[in-house]
Coordinates of C-alpha atoms and ligand atoms in Angstrom, one line a residue:
M1 CA 0.0 0.0 0.0
T2 CA 1.3 3.4 -0.9
A3 CA 1.6 6.5 1.3
F4 CA -1.5 8.3 0.1
V5 CA -4.0 5.9 1.6
R6 CA -4.8 4.7 5.1
P7 CA -6.4 1.4 5.9
G8 CA -10.0 1.5 6.9
L9 CA -11.0 3.2 10.1
S10 CA -13.9 2.8 12.3
R11 CA -16.8 5.2 12.0
R12 CA -15.7 6.9 15.2
Q13 CA -12.2 7.3 13.9
W14 CA -13.5 8.6 10.6
L15 CA -15.7 11.2 12.4
A16 CA -12.7 12.3 14.5
G17 CA -10.6 12.6 11.3
A18 CA -13.3 14.6 9.6
A19 CA -13.4 17.0 12.6
A20 CA -9.7 17.4 12.4
L21 CA -9.9 18.0 8.7
G22 CA -12.5 20.7 9.3
A23 CA -10.0 22.4 11.6
S24 CA -7.1 22.0 9.2
S25 CA -9.1 23.5 6.4
L26 CA -9.2 26.7 8.4
L27 CA -5.4 27.0 8.5
P28 CA -3.8 29.6 6.2
R29 CA -2.5 28.3 2.9
A30 CA 1.1 28.8 4.0
V31 CA 0.7 26.3 6.8
L32 CA -0.9 23.8 4.5
A33 CA 2.0 24.4 2.0
A34 CA 4.5 23.4 4.7
T35 CA 2.9 20.0 5.2
P36 CA 4.3 16.8 3.5
S37 CA 4.0 16.2 -0.2
P38 CA 0.5 16.2 -1.6
L39 CA -1.2 12.9 -2.4
L40 CA -2.3 14.3 -5.8
T41 CA -0.7 16.9 -7.9
V42 CA -2.4 18.4 -10.9
A43 CA 0.2 19.7 -13.3
T44 CA 1.0 20.2 -16.9
R45 CA 3.0 17.7 -18.9
T46 CA 4.1 17.1 -22.5
I47 CA 3.1 14.2 -24.6
E48 CA 3.6 13.4 -28.2
V49 CA 0.6 13.1 -30.4
K50 CA 1.0 12.3 -34.1
K51 CA 4.7 13.3 -33.9
R52 CA 3.8 16.7 -32.4
A53 CA 4.4 17.8 -28.9
A54 CA 1.3 18.6 -26.9
T55 CA 1.0 20.3 -23.5
V56 CA -1.7 18.6 -21.5
F57 CA -2.7 18.2 -17.9
G58 CA -2.1 15.3 -15.7
I59 CA -3.1 14.1 -12.2
L60 CA -0.1 12.5 -10.5
G61 CA 0.0 10.4 -7.4
A62 CA 2.8 10.8 -4.8
N63 CA 4.8 8.2 -6.8
G64 CA 4.8 10.6 -9.8
K65 CA 2.6 8.3 -11.9
P66 CA -0.9 9.2 -13.2
G67 CA -3.8 8.3 -11.0
L68 CA -4.1 6.4 -7.8
E69 CA -4.5 2.8 -6.9
A70 CA -5.7 1.6 -3.5
S71 CA -7.2 -1.4 -1.8
E72 CA -10.7 -1.9 -0.5
G73 CA -11.2 -0.2 2.8
A74 CA -8.6 2.5 2.3
R75 CA -9.2 6.2 2.7
L76 CA -8.2 9.0 0.4
S77 CA -6.7 11.4 2.8
G78 CA -4.3 14.3 2.2
L79 CA -3.8 17.3 0.0
V80 CA -4.6 18.0 -3.7
H81 CA -2.1 20.5 -5.1
N82 CA -3.2 22.5 -8.1
A83 CA 0.2 23.1 -9.7
T84 CA -1.3 24.6 -12.8
K85 CA -2.0 28.2 -13.8
E86 CA -5.7 27.6 -14.1
P87 CA -8.5 27.2 -11.5
L88 CA -9.3 23.6 -10.7
I89 CA -12.6 21.8 -10.0
L90 CA -11.7 18.2 -9.4
H91 CA -14.5 15.6 -9.4
F92 CA -14.1 12.2 -7.9
H93 CA -16.3 10.3 -10.3
G94 CA -18.0 7.2 -8.9
Q95 CA -17.1 7.9 -5.3
V96 CA -20.2 7.8 -3.0
L97 CA -18.7 8.0 0.4
Y98 CA -17.3 11.4 0.4
A99 CA -19.1 14.3 2.0
N100 CA -20.6 16.6 -0.6
D101 CA -18.3 19.5 0.3
Q102 CA -15.3 17.4 -0.6
D103 CA -16.4 17.1 -4.1
R104 CA -14.7 20.0 -5.7
A105 CA -17.4 20.0 -8.3
R106 CA -19.9 20.9 -5.6
T107 CA -22.6 23.4 -6.2
G108 CA -21.4 27.0 -5.9
G109 CA -18.0 26.2 -7.4
G110 CA -15.3 25.6 -4.8
E111 CA -12.5 26.1 -7.2
T112 CA -8.9 25.4 -6.1
A113 CA -6.9 28.4 -7.1
P114 CA -3.7 28.1 -9.1
G115 CA -0.9 27.0 -6.7
A116 CA -3.3 26.2 -3.9
L117 CA -3.6 23.0 -1.8
E118 CA -6.9 21.6 -0.8
P119 CA -7.5 18.8 1.7
V120 CA -9.5 15.7 0.9
D121 CA -10.5 12.9 3.3
F122 CA -13.0 10.2 2.5
P123 CA -13.3 6.4 2.4
L124 CA -12.8 5.2 -1.1
T125 CA -15.6 3.5 -3.0
T126 CA -14.4 0.1 -4.3
G127 CA -14.0 -0.5 -8.0
T128 CA -12.8 1.1 -11.2
H129 CA -13.4 4.8 -10.9
W130 CA -11.6 8.0 -12.0
M131 CA -11.2 11.7 -11.3
H132 CA -11.4 14.6 -13.7
S133 CA -11.7 18.3 -14.1
H134 CA -15.2 19.6 -14.1
L135 CA -14.2 22.6 -16.2
L136 CA -13.3 22.8 -19.9
S137 CA -9.7 21.8 -18.9
E138 CA -11.0 18.2 -18.9
Q139 CA -10.5 18.4 -22.7
Q140 CA -6.8 18.7 -22.1
L141 CA -6.6 15.3 -20.4
L142 CA -7.2 16.5 -16.9
A143 CA -8.3 13.1 -15.8
A144 CA -6.8 10.0 -14.3
P145 CA -7.8 6.5 -13.0
L146 CA -8.9 6.1 -9.3
I147 CA -8.9 2.4 -8.8
T148 CA -9.8 0.7 -5.5
R149 CA -9.1 -3.0 -5.8
E150 CA -11.8 -5.3 -4.5
M151 CA -10.9 -7.5 -1.5
D152 CA -12.2 -10.5 -3.6
A153 CA -10.5 -9.5 -6.8
P154 CA -9.0 -12.5 -8.5
A155 CA -5.2 -12.6 -8.3
I156 CA -4.7 -12.0 -12.0
R157 CA -2.8 -9.4 -14.1
E158 CA -4.7 -6.1 -14.3
V159 CA -4.4 -3.5 -17.1
V160 CA -5.9 -0.1 -16.8
I161 CA -6.9 1.6 -20.1
M162 CA -7.7 5.3 -20.1
L163 CA -9.4 6.6 -23.2
H164 CA -9.3 10.2 -24.4
D165 CA -10.3 12.3 -27.3
F166 CA -7.6 14.9 -28.2
A167 CA -7.4 18.1 -30.1
F168 CA -4.5 20.5 -30.7
R169 CA -7.1 23.3 -30.5
S170 CA -8.0 24.7 -27.1
P171 CA -11.4 23.9 -25.6
A172 CA -12.3 27.6 -26.0
E173 CA -11.7 27.3 -29.8
I174 CA -13.8 24.1 -29.9
M175 CA -16.6 25.8 -28.0
A176 CA -16.5 28.7 -30.5
E177 CA -16.7 26.2 -33.4
L178 CA -19.7 24.7 -31.8
G179 CA -21.3 28.1 -31.4
G180 CA -21.9 27.5 -27.7
A181 CA -21.7 29.7 -24.6
S182 CA -20.7 28.3 -21.3
A183 CA -23.2 28.1 -18.5
H184 CA -20.7 26.1 -16.4
G185 CA -17.0 25.6 -16.8
A186 CA -16.7 28.8 -18.8
H187 CA -13.0 29.5 -18.2
G188 CA -11.3 30.6 -21.4
A189 CA -14.5 30.3 -23.4
A190 CA -16.0 33.7 -23.4
A191 CA -18.9 33.8 -25.8
D192 CA -22.0 35.7 -26.5
P193 CA -24.9 33.8 -25.0
H194 CA -27.1 35.2 -27.9
A195 CA -24.6 34.0 -30.6
G196 CA -26.0 32.6 -33.8
H197 CA -27.1 29.0 -34.4
A198 CA -24.6 26.2 -34.4
G199 CA -26.0 24.6 -37.5
H200 CA -25.7 21.1 -36.1
G201 CA -28.1 18.2 -36.3
A202 CA -31.9 18.5 -36.4
P203 CA -33.6 21.8 -35.8
A204 CA -34.3 22.3 -32.2
A205 CA -37.8 21.9 -30.8
A206 CA -39.4 24.7 -28.9
P207 CA -39.0 24.2 -25.2
A208 CA -42.5 25.5 -24.3
D209 CA -44.0 22.3 -23.2
P210 CA -41.2 20.1 -21.8
H211 CA -43.2 16.9 -21.7
A212 CA -45.0 14.4 -23.9
A213 CA -45.8 16.7 -26.7
H214 CA -42.2 17.8 -27.0
M215 CA -41.1 14.2 -27.0
A216 CA -43.5 13.1 -29.7
G217 CA -42.9 16.2 -31.8
A218 CA -39.2 15.6 -31.9
M219 CA -39.3 11.9 -32.7
S220 CA -38.4 12.4 -36.3
G221 CA -35.2 13.8 -37.9
M222 CA -31.6 12.6 -38.2
V223 CA -29.6 11.1 -35.3
H224 CA -26.0 12.1 -35.1
A225 CA -22.9 11.7 -33.0
N226 CA -19.4 13.3 -32.7
D227 CA -20.2 17.0 -32.9
V228 CA -16.6 17.8 -32.1
R229 CA -13.8 17.2 -34.6
Y230 CA -10.8 15.6 -32.9
D231 CA -7.2 15.3 -34.1
A232 CA -6.5 12.0 -32.3
F233 CA -8.0 9.4 -30.0
L234 CA -5.7 8.1 -27.2
A235 CA -5.5 5.0 -25.1
N236 CA -3.1 5.6 -22.1
D237 CA -1.9 8.8 -24.0
R238 CA -1.0 6.9 -27.2
S239 CA -2.6 6.3 -30.6
F240 CA -2.5 3.2 -32.8
D241 CA 0.5 4.8 -34.5
D242 CA 2.5 3.8 -31.5
P243 CA 0.3 1.9 -29.1
E244 CA 1.1 0.7 -25.7
V245 CA 2.0 -3.0 -25.9
V246 CA 1.4 -4.9 -22.6
R247 CA 3.4 -8.1 -22.2
V248 CA 1.1 -11.0 -21.1
D249 CA 1.7 -14.7 -20.6
K250 CA 0.2 -17.5 -22.7
G251 CA -2.9 -18.9 -21.2
E252 CA -3.3 -16.3 -18.5
K253 CA -6.4 -14.3 -17.6
V254 CA -6.1 -10.6 -17.6
R255 CA -8.5 -8.0 -16.1
L256 CA -9.0 -4.9 -18.2
R257 CA -10.2 -1.9 -16.3
I258 CA -11.3 0.4 -19.1
I259 CA -12.2 4.1 -18.4
N260 CA -13.7 6.4 -21.0
G261 CA -12.2 9.7 -20.0
A262 CA -13.1 11.3 -23.4
T263 CA -15.0 14.5 -23.2
A264 CA -17.3 14.2 -26.3
T265 CA -16.8 10.7 -27.6
A266 CA -18.4 7.4 -27.0
F267 CA -16.5 4.3 -28.1
I268 CA -17.4 0.9 -29.2
L269 CA -15.0 -1.6 -27.5
D270 CA -13.9 -4.7 -29.3
T271 CA -11.7 -7.4 -27.7
G272 CA -11.3 -9.1 -31.1
R273 CA -10.1 -12.7 -30.9
L274 CA -10.2 -12.6 -27.1
A275 CA -13.4 -13.9 -25.5
A276 CA -14.3 -11.4 -22.7
T277 CA -16.4 -11.6 -19.6
C278 CA -17.8 -8.4 -18.2
I279 CA -17.6 -8.5 -14.4
A280 CA -18.4 -4.8 -13.5
V281 CA -19.7 -1.6 -15.1
D282 CA -18.9 1.8 -13.7
G283 CA -17.1 0.1 -10.8
S284 CA -20.2 -1.9 -9.7
P285 CA -20.0 -5.7 -10.0
C286 CA -22.5 -7.3 -12.4
Q287 CA -23.3 -11.0 -13.0
A288 CA -20.7 -12.4 -15.3
H289 CA -21.7 -11.6 -18.9
A290 CA -19.9 -12.9 -22.0
V291 CA -19.3 -10.1 -24.5
Q292 CA -17.0 -9.1 -27.4
T293 CA -18.2 -5.7 -28.4
L294 CA -19.9 -3.1 -26.2
P295 CA -20.4 0.7 -26.0
L296 CA -18.5 2.8 -23.5
A297 CA -19.9 6.3 -23.2
Q298 CA -18.1 9.3 -21.7
G299 CA -17.6 8.8 -18.0
Q300 CA -18.4 5.0 -18.1
R301 CA -16.1 2.2 -17.1
V302 CA -16.1 -1.5 -17.7
D303 CA -14.1 -4.4 -16.1
L304 CA -13.5 -7.2 -18.6
V305 CA -11.7 -10.5 -18.0
V306 CA -10.0 -11.9 -21.1
E307 CA -8.1 -15.1 -21.5
I308 CA -4.9 -15.2 -23.6
P309 CA -4.8 -18.3 -25.8
R310 CA -2.3 -21.0 -24.9
D311 CA -0.5 -20.5 -28.2
G312 CA 0.1 -16.8 -27.5
G313 CA 0.1 -13.9 -30.0
A314 CA -0.7 -10.2 -30.2
F315 CA -4.2 -9.1 -29.3
P316 CA -5.4 -5.5 -29.9
I317 CA -8.1 -4.2 -27.5
V318 CA -9.8 -1.7 -29.8
A319 CA -11.9 1.4 -28.9
Q320 CA -13.6 2.7 -32.0
V321 CA -15.4 6.0 -32.1
E322 CA -19.2 5.3 -32.3
A323 CA -20.7 5.9 -35.7
A324 CA -17.2 6.6 -37.1
T325 CA -14.0 4.8 -38.3
Q326 CA -11.4 6.3 -36.0
R327 CA -10.1 4.0 -33.3
T328 CA -7.5 3.7 -30.6
G329 CA -6.4 1.0 -28.2
I330 CA -3.6 -1.0 -26.7
V331 CA -2.2 -4.4 -27.6
L332 CA -1.8 -7.4 -25.3
A333 CA 1.1 -9.5 -26.6
T334 CA 3.0 -12.6 -25.4
A335 CA 6.8 -12.8 -25.6
G336 CA 8.1 -12.9 -29.1
A337 CA 4.7 -12.3 -30.7
K338 CA 4.8 -10.0 -33.8
V339 CA 2.7 -6.9 -33.3
A340 CA 1.2 -6.0 -36.7
R341 CA 0.6 -2.3 -37.4
I342 CA -2.9 -1.3 -36.7
G343 CA -4.2 1.8 -38.5
N344 CA -6.0 4.6 -36.8
D345 CA -9.0 4.0 -39.0
A346 CA -11.2 0.9 -39.4
S347 CA -12.6 0.0 -42.8
R348 CA -16.2 0.4 -41.5
A349 CA -17.9 2.8 -39.2
A350 CA -18.8 1.5 -35.7
A351 CA -22.4 1.4 -34.5
H352 CA -24.0 4.1 -32.4
A353 CA -23.7 3.6 -28.7
D354 CA -27.0 2.2 -27.4
L355 CA -28.5 0.2 -24.6
G356 CA -28.3 -3.3 -26.2
F357 CA -25.4 -4.2 -23.9
D358 CA -27.1 -2.9 -20.7
L359 CA -30.3 -4.8 -21.5
G360 CA -28.4 -8.1 -21.1
L361 CA -26.7 -7.1 -17.8
A362 CA -27.8 -7.7 -14.3
A363 CA -26.3 -6.2 -11.2
A364 CA -24.6 -8.5 -8.8
A365 CA -26.3 -6.5 -6.0
P366 CA -29.5 -4.9 -7.3
L367 CA -31.2 -2.2 -5.3
P368 CA -33.3 -3.8 -2.4
P369 CA -37.1 -3.4 -2.6
P370 CA -38.0 0.1 -1.5
S371 CA -39.6 0.7 1.9
A372 CA -42.1 3.0 0.2
P373 CA -43.2 3.4 -3.5
A374 CA -40.5 5.1 -5.6
R375 CA -41.1 8.8 -6.4
A376 CA -41.0 9.5 -10.1
I377 CA -38.9 12.4 -11.5
H378 CA -39.1 13.2 -15.2
I379 CA -36.2 14.9 -16.9
M380 CA -36.6 16.0 -20.5
L381 CA -33.4 16.4 -22.3
G382 CA -33.4 19.4 -24.7
E383 CA -31.6 20.9 -27.6
E384 CA -32.1 24.5 -28.6
P385 CA -30.6 26.9 -31.2
G386 CA -27.2 28.3 -30.4
Y387 CA -25.7 25.0 -29.1
R388 CA -27.8 25.3 -26.0
W389 CA -28.4 22.0 -24.2
T390 CA -31.0 21.9 -21.5
L391 CA -32.7 19.7 -18.8
N392 CA -36.4 20.4 -18.5
G393 CA -36.0 23.4 -20.8
K394 CA -33.5 25.1 -18.5
T395 CA -29.7 25.5 -18.6
H396 CA -27.6 25.2 -15.5
G397 CA -28.0 28.5 -13.7
E398 CA -31.7 28.8 -14.8
H399 CA -32.5 25.5 -13.3
T400 CA -34.7 24.6 -10.3
P401 CA -32.9 22.0 -8.3
L402 CA -34.5 18.5 -7.8
A403 CA -35.1 17.8 -4.1
A404 CA -35.1 14.5 -2.2
K405 CA -35.0 13.2 1.4
S406 CA -32.0 11.0 2.2
G407 CA -32.9 7.3 1.8
E408 CA -35.9 8.1 -0.4
R409 CA -36.2 5.8 -3.5
L410 CA -36.4 7.9 -6.7
E411 CA -37.0 6.7 -10.2
I412 CA -35.5 9.2 -12.6
M413 CA -36.8 9.0 -16.2
F414 CA -34.6 10.6 -18.8
M415 CA -36.6 11.4 -22.0
N416 CA -34.4 12.2 -25.0
P417 CA -36.1 13.7 -28.0
T418 CA -32.8 15.3 -29.2
S419 CA -30.7 14.2 -32.1
M420 CA -27.8 13.0 -29.9
M421 CA -27.0 10.4 -27.3
H422 CA -26.4 11.8 -23.8
P423 CA -24.5 9.9 -21.1
M424 CA -26.3 11.1 -17.9
H425 CA -24.3 11.1 -14.7
L426 CA -25.3 11.7 -11.1
H427 CA -22.6 12.7 -8.6
G428 CA -22.2 10.8 -5.3
H429 CA -24.6 8.0 -6.1
H430 CA -24.9 4.7 -7.9
F431 CA -28.2 4.0 -9.6
Q432 CA -29.8 0.9 -11.2
V433 CA -31.0 1.0 -14.8
V434 CA -34.6 -0.4 -14.5
E435 CA -36.5 0.6 -17.6
V436 CA -35.9 1.3 -21.3
N437 CA -38.8 2.6 -23.5
G438 CA -41.4 1.1 -21.1
L439 CA -39.6 -2.3 -20.8
R440 CA -39.0 -3.0 -17.1
F441 CA -35.9 -5.1 -16.2
S442 CA -33.4 -5.4 -13.3
G443 CA -30.4 -4.0 -15.0
P444 CA -26.9 -3.0 -14.1
V445 CA -25.9 -0.6 -11.2
R446 CA -24.0 2.4 -12.7
D447 CA -23.3 6.0 -12.2
T448 CA -23.5 7.0 -15.9
V449 CA -26.2 5.8 -18.3
I450 CA -26.4 6.0 -22.0
V451 CA -29.6 7.8 -23.0
P452 CA -29.9 7.3 -26.8
P453 CA -31.8 9.7 -29.1
R454 CA -35.6 9.1 -29.1
T455 CA -35.4 6.9 -26.0
M456 CA -36.7 6.9 -22.5
V457 CA -34.5 5.5 -19.8
T458 CA -35.3 5.1 -16.1
V459 CA -32.8 4.7 -13.3
A460 CA -33.7 3.9 -9.7
V461 CA -31.7 5.4 -6.9
D462 CA -31.8 5.8 -3.2
A463 CA -31.1 9.5 -2.3
G464 CA -27.7 9.4 -0.5
A465 CA -25.8 11.8 1.7
P466 CA -27.3 15.2 2.4
G467 CA -25.9 17.8 0.0
S468 CA -26.3 19.1 -3.5
W469 CA -25.2 16.7 -6.1
Y470 CA -24.8 17.5 -9.8
L471 CA -26.8 15.6 -12.4
H472 CA -25.5 16.2 -15.9
C473 CA -24.7 15.0 -19.3
H474 CA -21.1 13.8 -19.5
H475 CA -20.6 15.3 -22.9
L476 CA -18.3 18.2 -21.8
Y477 CA -19.7 20.7 -24.2
H478 CA -23.3 19.8 -23.5
M479 CA -22.7 20.1 -19.8
A480 CA -20.8 23.4 -20.2
T481 CA -23.5 25.0 -22.2
G482 CA -26.3 24.1 -19.8
M483 CA -27.1 20.4 -19.6
M484 CA -26.8 20.1 -15.9
T485 CA -29.0 20.3 -12.8
E486 CA -28.6 19.2 -9.2
L487 CA -30.2 16.9 -6.8
V488 CA -30.5 18.5 -3.4
V489 CA -30.7 15.8 -0.7
S490 CA -31.8 16.8 2.8
Ligands
CU501 CU1 -25.3 15.5 -23.9

């Protein structure tokens, strides 16, 4: 175990620690700066993309490597150092045990100023999770794995794969191309909120009646994906020009922990000649499910176990952009195996990301029957002229928060009459997918769900810790232009 984590503590110890933390957070910055090395440092770094140098962000652990790994029962306790020149809002995606005010993406901002240190202290949620910027800087690879290994994880080789979409242009330039104006995460993207139409996709429906009529009225028109043009797609910072090659042994099983850290791209994963078994999605275990191709939307994770054939070889693990030909990935190869060149483009476009995979999944631990009937919450996803994305007709800032009592069972129905898929994510909670277009089922437990165009998806969730939790589309530019609300739990 590394220095940044402490073994599990009793609740009493945890509360004492939290009280101490509250006191330490009142200390002047200079005192905090004198404390031992931070457990996480957000800094710039240089990578090479298509033979060009690119300055991007990184989240480094105390060992200088990207991301953090810990064991079940550990706490994340220490300081986060923003060693960049930009304000930072760091979100611990998939974590449910932190206090709301430790999520730097909490309502009301809570930015970490350039050069500042912020304390964090919470018990880690087990599984394959990640952390990322909640501002436009996410585009510049401000994201890293946050893996808490399960006590009962099989003792097999593990490979973490972090996917990104990459542009040499700044996020502000991309936002300007889209014609959007930031409602959240606006840094460096000043734009006129009354700017002209973006000219993308289907014409937007009037937001006047945000319910059934709107849904029905928008059920025609083209469906599209990939509204941002990228220069490269990366797996562990590398493209298929020069992919990461992971040495594996003949006949061994390997656990892939795959994280989609892309900002505006869903991928279709393909394990090729390797038969795969899905054992968890978004860090939550599911009943073992055989699979070879599956969608992975922005923010989602999947744990796959693959078995290397006894005669060995080289086995690409491919992530192809949905509805497009571009692809990235890594290669698993046994000793001496020839690694053939894999192009950055497939010969055929991949499918759109949809819910076919989820419909075949069942959670290992579904939500228990509720003590009282679930309360329904309807959320209409919306698309308006000027690259303005809404929830119930409102952008973030115009929104009325959703309210719930801690422990209350909610069923949140997302209705999507827009022309694009939206991966919907709720902070600080894991939910269960329970209905698609009226079909009830006991689906996977997740924290980010694909809501395809012209589709209604319902998730069940028990309102968690008191606080104000963001609920938003995980397409960065949809979120930044308005597609975000909050669930206020009291
Ligand atoms: Cu969206």
